[in-house]
Amino acid sequence: VGEYKDYRVIRVLLLAEEETLVQRIKSRENLPGTYRGTVDELKASIEKHGQPDVSLYDRVLDTQKLSPEETAKEIERLIEDSK
């Protein structure tokens, strides 16, 4: 493993309510060669891990209020600002 002097980890939490996540899973297109996950897996993960600790993240983005394009732009901005 090499040294990374200019390396910085940026932790971003993409936040959404459970029902929104359920609807997203249900509406995902079934594409060959991809795995879309299941509602049961989502619920089991939430039950096992609970809600995320937002204090562990550098930025929390509410994906219920942002479009996918806006979310991507916010992440790009965060990366640019960290340089």
Short mmCIF file of N, CA, C and O in Angstrom, two decimals:
data_model
loop_
_atom_site.label_atom_id
_atom_site.label_comp_id
_atom_site.label_asym_id
_atom_site.label_seq_id
_atom_site.Cartn_x
_atom_site.Cartn_y
_atom_site.Cartn_z
N VAL A 1 0.85 -1.18 0.00
CA VAL A 1 0.00 0.00 0.00
C VAL A 1 0.90 1.24 0.00
O VAL A 1 1.76 1.39 0.85
N GLY A 2 0.67 2.12 -0.94
CA GLY A 2 1.47 3.34 -1.04
C GLY A 2 0.98 4.41 -0.10
O GLY A 2 -0.05 4.30 0.55
N GLU A 3 1.77 5.48 -0.02
CA GLU A 3 1.38 6.62 0.81
C GLU A 3 0.55 7.60 -0.02
O GLU A 3 0.83 7.82 -1.19
N TYR A 4 -0.44 8.17 0.61
CA TYR A 4 -1.30 9.14 -0.05
C TYR A 4 -1.28 10.41 0.77
O TYR A 4 -2.05 10.57 1.71
N LYS A 5 -0.40 11.33 0.42
CA LYS A 5 -0.26 12.56 1.20
C LYS A 5 -1.44 13.50 1.03
O LYS A 5 -1.77 14.25 1.92
N ASP A 6 -2.06 13.49 -0.14
CA ASP A 6 -3.18 14.39 -0.41
C ASP A 6 -4.51 13.64 -0.41
O ASP A 6 -5.47 14.05 -1.03
N TYR A 7 -4.56 12.56 0.31
CA TYR A 7 -5.74 11.72 0.35
C TYR A 7 -6.65 12.17 1.49
O TYR A 7 -6.20 12.35 2.60
N ARG A 8 -7.94 12.33 1.20
CA ARG A 8 -8.90 12.70 2.23
C ARG A 8 -10.20 11.95 2.00
O ARG A 8 -10.72 11.93 0.89
N VAL A 9 -10.71 11.33 3.03
CA VAL A 9 -11.99 10.63 2.95
C VAL A 9 -13.09 11.62 3.29
O VAL A 9 -13.02 12.33 4.29
N ILE A 10 -14.09 11.67 2.44
CA ILE A 10 -15.25 12.52 2.67
C ILE A 10 -16.44 11.58 2.84
O ILE A 10 -16.78 10.82 1.94
N ARG A 11 -17.06 11.64 3.99
CA ARG A 11 -18.20 10.76 4.28
C ARG A 11 -19.50 11.52 4.00
O ARG A 11 -19.76 12.56 4.60
N VAL A 12 -20.27 10.97 3.07
CA VAL A 12 -21.55 11.58 2.68
C VAL A 12 -22.66 10.57 2.94
O VAL A 12 -22.59 9.42 2.51
N LEU A 13 -23.67 11.01 3.67
CA LEU A 13 -24.84 10.17 3.93
C LEU A 13 -25.97 10.63 3.03
O LEU A 13 -26.35 11.81 3.04
N LEU A 14 -26.48 9.70 2.24
CA LEU A 14 -27.65 9.99 1.41
C LEU A 14 -28.86 9.52 2.22
O LEU A 14 -29.11 8.32 2.36
N LEU A 15 -29.59 10.47 2.74
CA LEU A 15 -30.65 10.19 3.70
C LEU A 15 -32.02 10.19 3.04
O LEU A 15 -32.32 11.04 2.20
N ALA A 16 -32.86 9.23 3.44
CA ALA A 16 -34.25 9.17 2.98
C ALA A 16 -35.05 8.38 4.01
O ALA A 16 -34.51 7.52 4.71
N GLU A 17 -36.31 8.67 4.09
CA GLU A 17 -37.20 7.94 4.99
C GLU A 17 -37.35 6.50 4.50
O GLU A 17 -37.23 6.22 3.31
N GLU A 18 -37.64 5.60 5.42
CA GLU A 18 -37.78 4.18 5.09
C GLU A 18 -38.81 3.96 3.99
O GLU A 18 -38.56 3.20 3.04
N GLU A 19 -39.95 4.61 4.08
CA GLU A 19 -40.99 4.40 3.06
C GLU A 19 -40.51 4.85 1.67
O GLU A 19 -40.84 4.21 0.66
N THR A 20 -39.73 5.91 1.62
CA THR A 20 -39.17 6.36 0.34
C THR A 20 -38.23 5.30 -0.22
O THR A 20 -38.25 4.99 -1.41
N LEU A 21 -37.39 4.72 0.65
CA LEU A 21 -36.48 3.68 0.21
C LEU A 21 -37.24 2.46 -0.28
O LEU A 21 -36.88 1.86 -1.30
N VAL A 22 -38.31 2.11 0.42
CA VAL A 22 -39.14 0.97 -0.01
C VAL A 22 -39.70 1.24 -1.40
O VAL A 22 -39.65 0.37 -2.29
N GLN A 23 -40.24 2.42 -1.62
CA GLN A 23 -40.81 2.76 -2.93
C GLN A 23 -39.74 2.74 -4.02
O GLN A 23 -40.00 2.32 -5.15
N ARG A 24 -38.55 3.20 -3.70
CA ARG A 24 -37.45 3.18 -4.68
C ARG A 24 -37.09 1.76 -5.06
O ARG A 24 -36.85 1.46 -6.23
N ILE A 25 -37.03 0.88 -4.08
CA ILE A 25 -36.72 -0.53 -4.37
C ILE A 25 -37.80 -1.14 -5.25
O ILE A 25 -37.52 -1.81 -6.24
N LYS A 26 -39.05 -0.88 -4.91
CA LYS A 26 -40.17 -1.45 -5.67
C LYS A 26 -40.21 -0.94 -7.10
O LYS A 26 -40.66 -1.65 -8.01
N SER A 27 -39.75 0.28 -7.32
CA SER A 27 -39.84 0.86 -8.66
C SER A 27 -38.59 0.63 -9.52
O SER A 27 -38.58 0.99 -10.69
N ARG A 28 -37.56 0.02 -8.94
CA ARG A 28 -36.34 -0.23 -9.72
C ARG A 28 -36.61 -1.21 -10.85
O ARG A 28 -37.28 -2.22 -10.69
N GLU A 29 -36.04 -0.87 -11.99
CA GLU A 29 -36.14 -1.74 -13.16
C GLU A 29 -35.24 -2.96 -12.96
O GLU A 29 -34.13 -2.85 -12.43
N ASN A 30 -35.72 -4.10 -13.36
CA ASN A 30 -34.94 -5.33 -13.28
C ASN A 30 -34.05 -5.43 -14.51
O ASN A 30 -34.52 -5.77 -15.59
N LEU A 31 -32.77 -5.10 -14.37
CA LEU A 31 -31.85 -5.14 -15.50
C LEU A 31 -30.98 -6.38 -15.43
O LEU A 31 -30.51 -6.75 -14.34
N PRO A 32 -30.75 -7.03 -16.55
CA PRO A 32 -29.90 -8.22 -16.56
C PRO A 32 -28.51 -7.91 -16.01
O PRO A 32 -27.93 -6.86 -16.29
N GLY A 33 -28.00 -8.82 -15.16
CA GLY A 33 -26.66 -8.65 -14.62
C GLY A 33 -26.56 -7.70 -13.45
O GLY A 33 -25.46 -7.38 -13.00
N THR A 34 -27.69 -7.21 -12.95
CA THR A 34 -27.66 -6.31 -11.79
C THR A 34 -28.52 -6.89 -10.67
O THR A 34 -29.40 -7.72 -10.91
N TYR A 35 -28.24 -6.44 -9.48
CA TYR A 35 -29.03 -6.87 -8.33
C TYR A 35 -29.71 -5.65 -7.75
O TYR A 35 -29.05 -4.66 -7.44
N ARG A 36 -30.98 -5.67 -7.59
CA ARG A 36 -31.72 -4.49 -7.15
C ARG A 36 -32.08 -4.48 -5.68
O ARG A 36 -32.65 -3.53 -5.19
N GLY A 37 -31.79 -5.56 -4.95
CA GLY A 37 -32.13 -5.61 -3.54
C GLY A 37 -33.61 -5.86 -3.34
O GLY A 37 -34.41 -5.79 -4.27
N THR A 38 -33.98 -6.14 -2.09
CA THR A 38 -35.38 -6.40 -1.79
C THR A 38 -35.82 -5.56 -0.59
O THR A 38 -34.99 -5.11 0.20
N VAL A 39 -37.10 -5.39 -0.48
CA VAL A 39 -37.66 -4.66 0.65
C VAL A 39 -37.35 -5.39 1.95
O VAL A 39 -37.00 -4.76 2.96
N ASP A 40 -37.42 -6.72 1.93
CA ASP A 40 -37.10 -7.49 3.14
C ASP A 40 -35.66 -7.26 3.58
O ASP A 40 -35.38 -7.14 4.77
N GLU A 41 -34.73 -7.19 2.63
CA GLU A 41 -33.33 -6.92 2.97
C GLU A 41 -33.17 -5.53 3.57
O GLU A 41 -32.42 -5.34 4.54
N LEU A 42 -33.86 -4.56 3.00
CA LEU A 42 -33.81 -3.20 3.53
C LEU A 42 -34.31 -3.17 4.97
O LEU A 42 -33.65 -2.64 5.86
N LYS A 43 -35.47 -3.77 5.21
CA LYS A 43 -36.06 -3.76 6.55
C LYS A 43 -35.17 -4.50 7.55
O LYS A 43 -35.01 -4.06 8.69
N ALA A 44 -34.58 -5.61 7.13
CA ALA A 44 -33.68 -6.36 8.02
C ALA A 44 -32.45 -5.53 8.36
O ALA A 44 -31.98 -5.54 9.50
N SER A 45 -31.93 -4.81 7.39
CA SER A 45 -30.76 -3.96 7.63
C SER A 45 -31.08 -2.83 8.60
O SER A 45 -30.30 -2.53 9.51
N ILE A 46 -32.23 -2.21 8.41
CA ILE A 46 -32.64 -1.12 9.31
C ILE A 46 -32.85 -1.67 10.73
O ILE A 46 -32.43 -1.05 11.71
N GLU A 47 -33.46 -2.84 10.83
CA GLU A 47 -33.68 -3.45 12.14
C GLU A 47 -32.35 -3.79 12.81
O GLU A 47 -32.16 -3.56 14.01
N LYS A 48 -31.41 -4.32 12.04
CA LYS A 48 -30.12 -4.73 12.59
C LYS A 48 -29.24 -3.54 12.97
O LYS A 48 -28.62 -3.52 14.02
N HIS A 49 -29.20 -2.53 12.09
CA HIS A 49 -28.25 -1.43 12.26
C HIS A 49 -28.87 -0.15 12.83
O HIS A 49 -28.13 0.74 13.26
N GLY A 50 -30.18 -0.04 12.78
CA GLY A 50 -30.83 1.17 13.26
C GLY A 50 -30.61 2.34 12.31
O GLY A 50 -30.17 2.17 11.17
N GLN A 51 -30.88 3.51 12.80
CA GLN A 51 -30.70 4.71 11.99
C GLN A 51 -29.23 5.14 12.02
O GLN A 51 -28.54 4.96 13.03
N PRO A 52 -28.74 5.72 10.94
CA PRO A 52 -27.34 6.14 10.91
C PRO A 52 -27.08 7.28 11.87
O PRO A 52 -27.95 8.12 12.13
N ASP A 53 -25.87 7.31 12.39
CA ASP A 53 -25.43 8.41 13.27
C ASP A 53 -24.91 9.52 12.36
O ASP A 53 -23.79 9.45 11.85
N VAL A 54 -25.73 10.55 12.16
CA VAL A 54 -25.37 11.61 11.21
C VAL A 54 -24.11 12.38 11.62
O VAL A 54 -23.46 12.98 10.78
N SER A 55 -23.74 12.30 12.89
CA SER A 55 -22.53 13.01 13.34
C SER A 55 -21.26 12.38 12.77
O SER A 55 -20.19 12.99 12.83
N LEU A 56 -21.36 11.18 12.22
CA LEU A 56 -20.19 10.51 11.66
C LEU A 56 -19.89 10.93 10.22
O LEU A 56 -18.89 10.52 9.64
N TYR A 57 -20.74 11.76 9.66
CA TYR A 57 -20.63 12.14 8.25
C TYR A 57 -20.21 13.60 8.10
O TYR A 57 -20.58 14.45 8.89
N ASP A 58 -19.47 13.86 7.01
CA ASP A 58 -19.07 15.23 6.71
C ASP A 58 -20.23 16.02 6.13
O ASP A 58 -20.31 17.23 6.31
N ARG A 59 -21.12 15.33 5.44
CA ARG A 59 -22.26 16.00 4.83
C ARG A 59 -23.43 15.03 4.77
O ARG A 59 -23.25 13.85 4.47
N VAL A 60 -24.61 15.51 5.08
CA VAL A 60 -25.83 14.71 4.99
C VAL A 60 -26.70 15.35 3.92
O VAL A 60 -27.00 16.55 3.98
N LEU A 61 -27.08 14.56 2.92
CA LEU A 61 -27.93 15.06 1.84
C LEU A 61 -29.29 14.37 1.92
O LEU A 61 -29.37 13.14 1.90
N ASP A 62 -30.33 15.16 2.02
CA ASP A 62 -31.69 14.64 2.08
C ASP A 62 -32.15 14.36 0.65
O ASP A 62 -32.53 15.28 -0.07
N THR A 63 -32.10 13.10 0.25
CA THR A 63 -32.42 12.76 -1.13
C THR A 63 -33.91 12.81 -1.43
O THR A 63 -34.32 12.62 -2.57
N GLN A 64 -34.72 13.05 -0.41
CA GLN A 64 -36.15 13.26 -0.65
C GLN A 64 -36.40 14.67 -1.16
O GLN A 64 -37.42 14.92 -1.80
N LYS A 65 -35.48 15.58 -0.86
CA LYS A 65 -35.64 16.97 -1.28
C LYS A 65 -34.79 17.32 -2.50
O LYS A 65 -34.99 18.37 -3.09
N LEU A 66 -33.84 16.45 -2.82
CA LEU A 66 -32.94 16.70 -3.94
C LEU A 66 -33.16 15.66 -5.03
O LEU A 66 -33.35 14.48 -4.75
N SER A 67 -33.10 16.10 -6.28
CA SER A 67 -33.16 15.15 -7.39
C SER A 67 -31.83 14.41 -7.46
O SER A 67 -30.83 14.85 -6.86
N PRO A 68 -31.77 13.30 -8.18
CA PRO A 68 -30.48 12.62 -8.34
C PRO A 68 -29.40 13.55 -8.92
O PRO A 68 -28.24 13.50 -8.51
N GLU A 69 -29.79 14.41 -9.84
CA GLU A 69 -28.83 15.34 -10.44
C GLU A 69 -28.33 16.36 -9.42
O GLU A 69 -27.14 16.67 -9.36
N GLU A 70 -29.24 16.87 -8.58
CA GLU A 70 -28.85 17.82 -7.54
C GLU A 70 -27.95 17.15 -6.51
O GLU A 70 -26.98 17.75 -6.03
N THR A 71 -28.26 15.90 -6.17
CA THR A 71 -27.43 15.14 -5.23
C THR A 71 -26.02 14.98 -5.78
O THR A 71 -25.05 15.21 -5.06
N ALA A 72 -25.92 14.60 -7.04
CA ALA A 72 -24.60 14.43 -7.67
C ALA A 72 -23.83 15.75 -7.68
O ALA A 72 -22.62 15.78 -7.39
N LYS A 73 -24.49 16.84 -7.98
CA LYS A 73 -23.83 18.16 -8.00
C LYS A 73 -23.33 18.55 -6.61
O LYS A 73 -22.26 19.12 -6.46
N GLU A 74 -24.11 18.25 -5.59
CA GLU A 74 -23.69 18.54 -4.21
C GLU A 74 -22.44 17.74 -3.84
O GLU A 74 -21.53 18.25 -3.20
N ILE A 75 -22.41 16.48 -4.26
CA ILE A 75 -21.23 15.65 -3.98
C ILE A 75 -20.02 16.17 -4.75
O ILE A 75 -18.92 16.27 -4.20
N GLU A 76 -20.22 16.54 -6.00
CA GLU A 76 -19.12 17.13 -6.80
C GLU A 76 -18.61 18.40 -6.14
O GLU A 76 -17.39 18.63 -6.05
N ARG A 77 -19.51 19.23 -5.66
CA ARG A 77 -19.13 20.48 -5.00
C ARG A 77 -18.33 20.21 -3.73
O ARG A 77 -17.33 20.87 -3.46
N LEU A 78 -18.76 19.21 -2.96
CA LEU A 78 -18.05 18.85 -1.75
C LEU A 78 -16.62 18.37 -2.07
O LEU A 78 -15.67 18.75 -1.38
N ILE A 79 -16.48 17.60 -3.12
CA ILE A 79 -15.16 17.13 -3.54
C ILE A 79 -14.30 18.31 -3.97
O ILE A 79 -13.13 18.43 -3.57
N GLU A 80 -14.86 19.18 -4.77
CA GLU A 80 -14.10 20.36 -5.25
C GLU A 80 -13.67 21.25 -4.08
O GLU A 80 -12.55 21.73 -4.05
N ASP A 81 -14.58 21.45 -3.14
CA ASP A 81 -14.28 22.32 -1.99
C ASP A 81 -13.22 21.73 -1.07
O ASP A 81 -12.58 22.43 -0.32
N SER A 82 -13.02 20.40 -1.15
CA SER A 82 -12.06 19.76 -0.28
C SER A 82 -10.65 19.76 -0.85
O SER A 82 -9.70 19.38 -0.17
N LYS A 83 -10.52 20.20 -2.09
CA LYS A 83 -9.18 20.20 -2.74
C LYS A 83 -8.32 21.34 -2.24
O LYS A 83 -8.75 22.35 -1.82
#
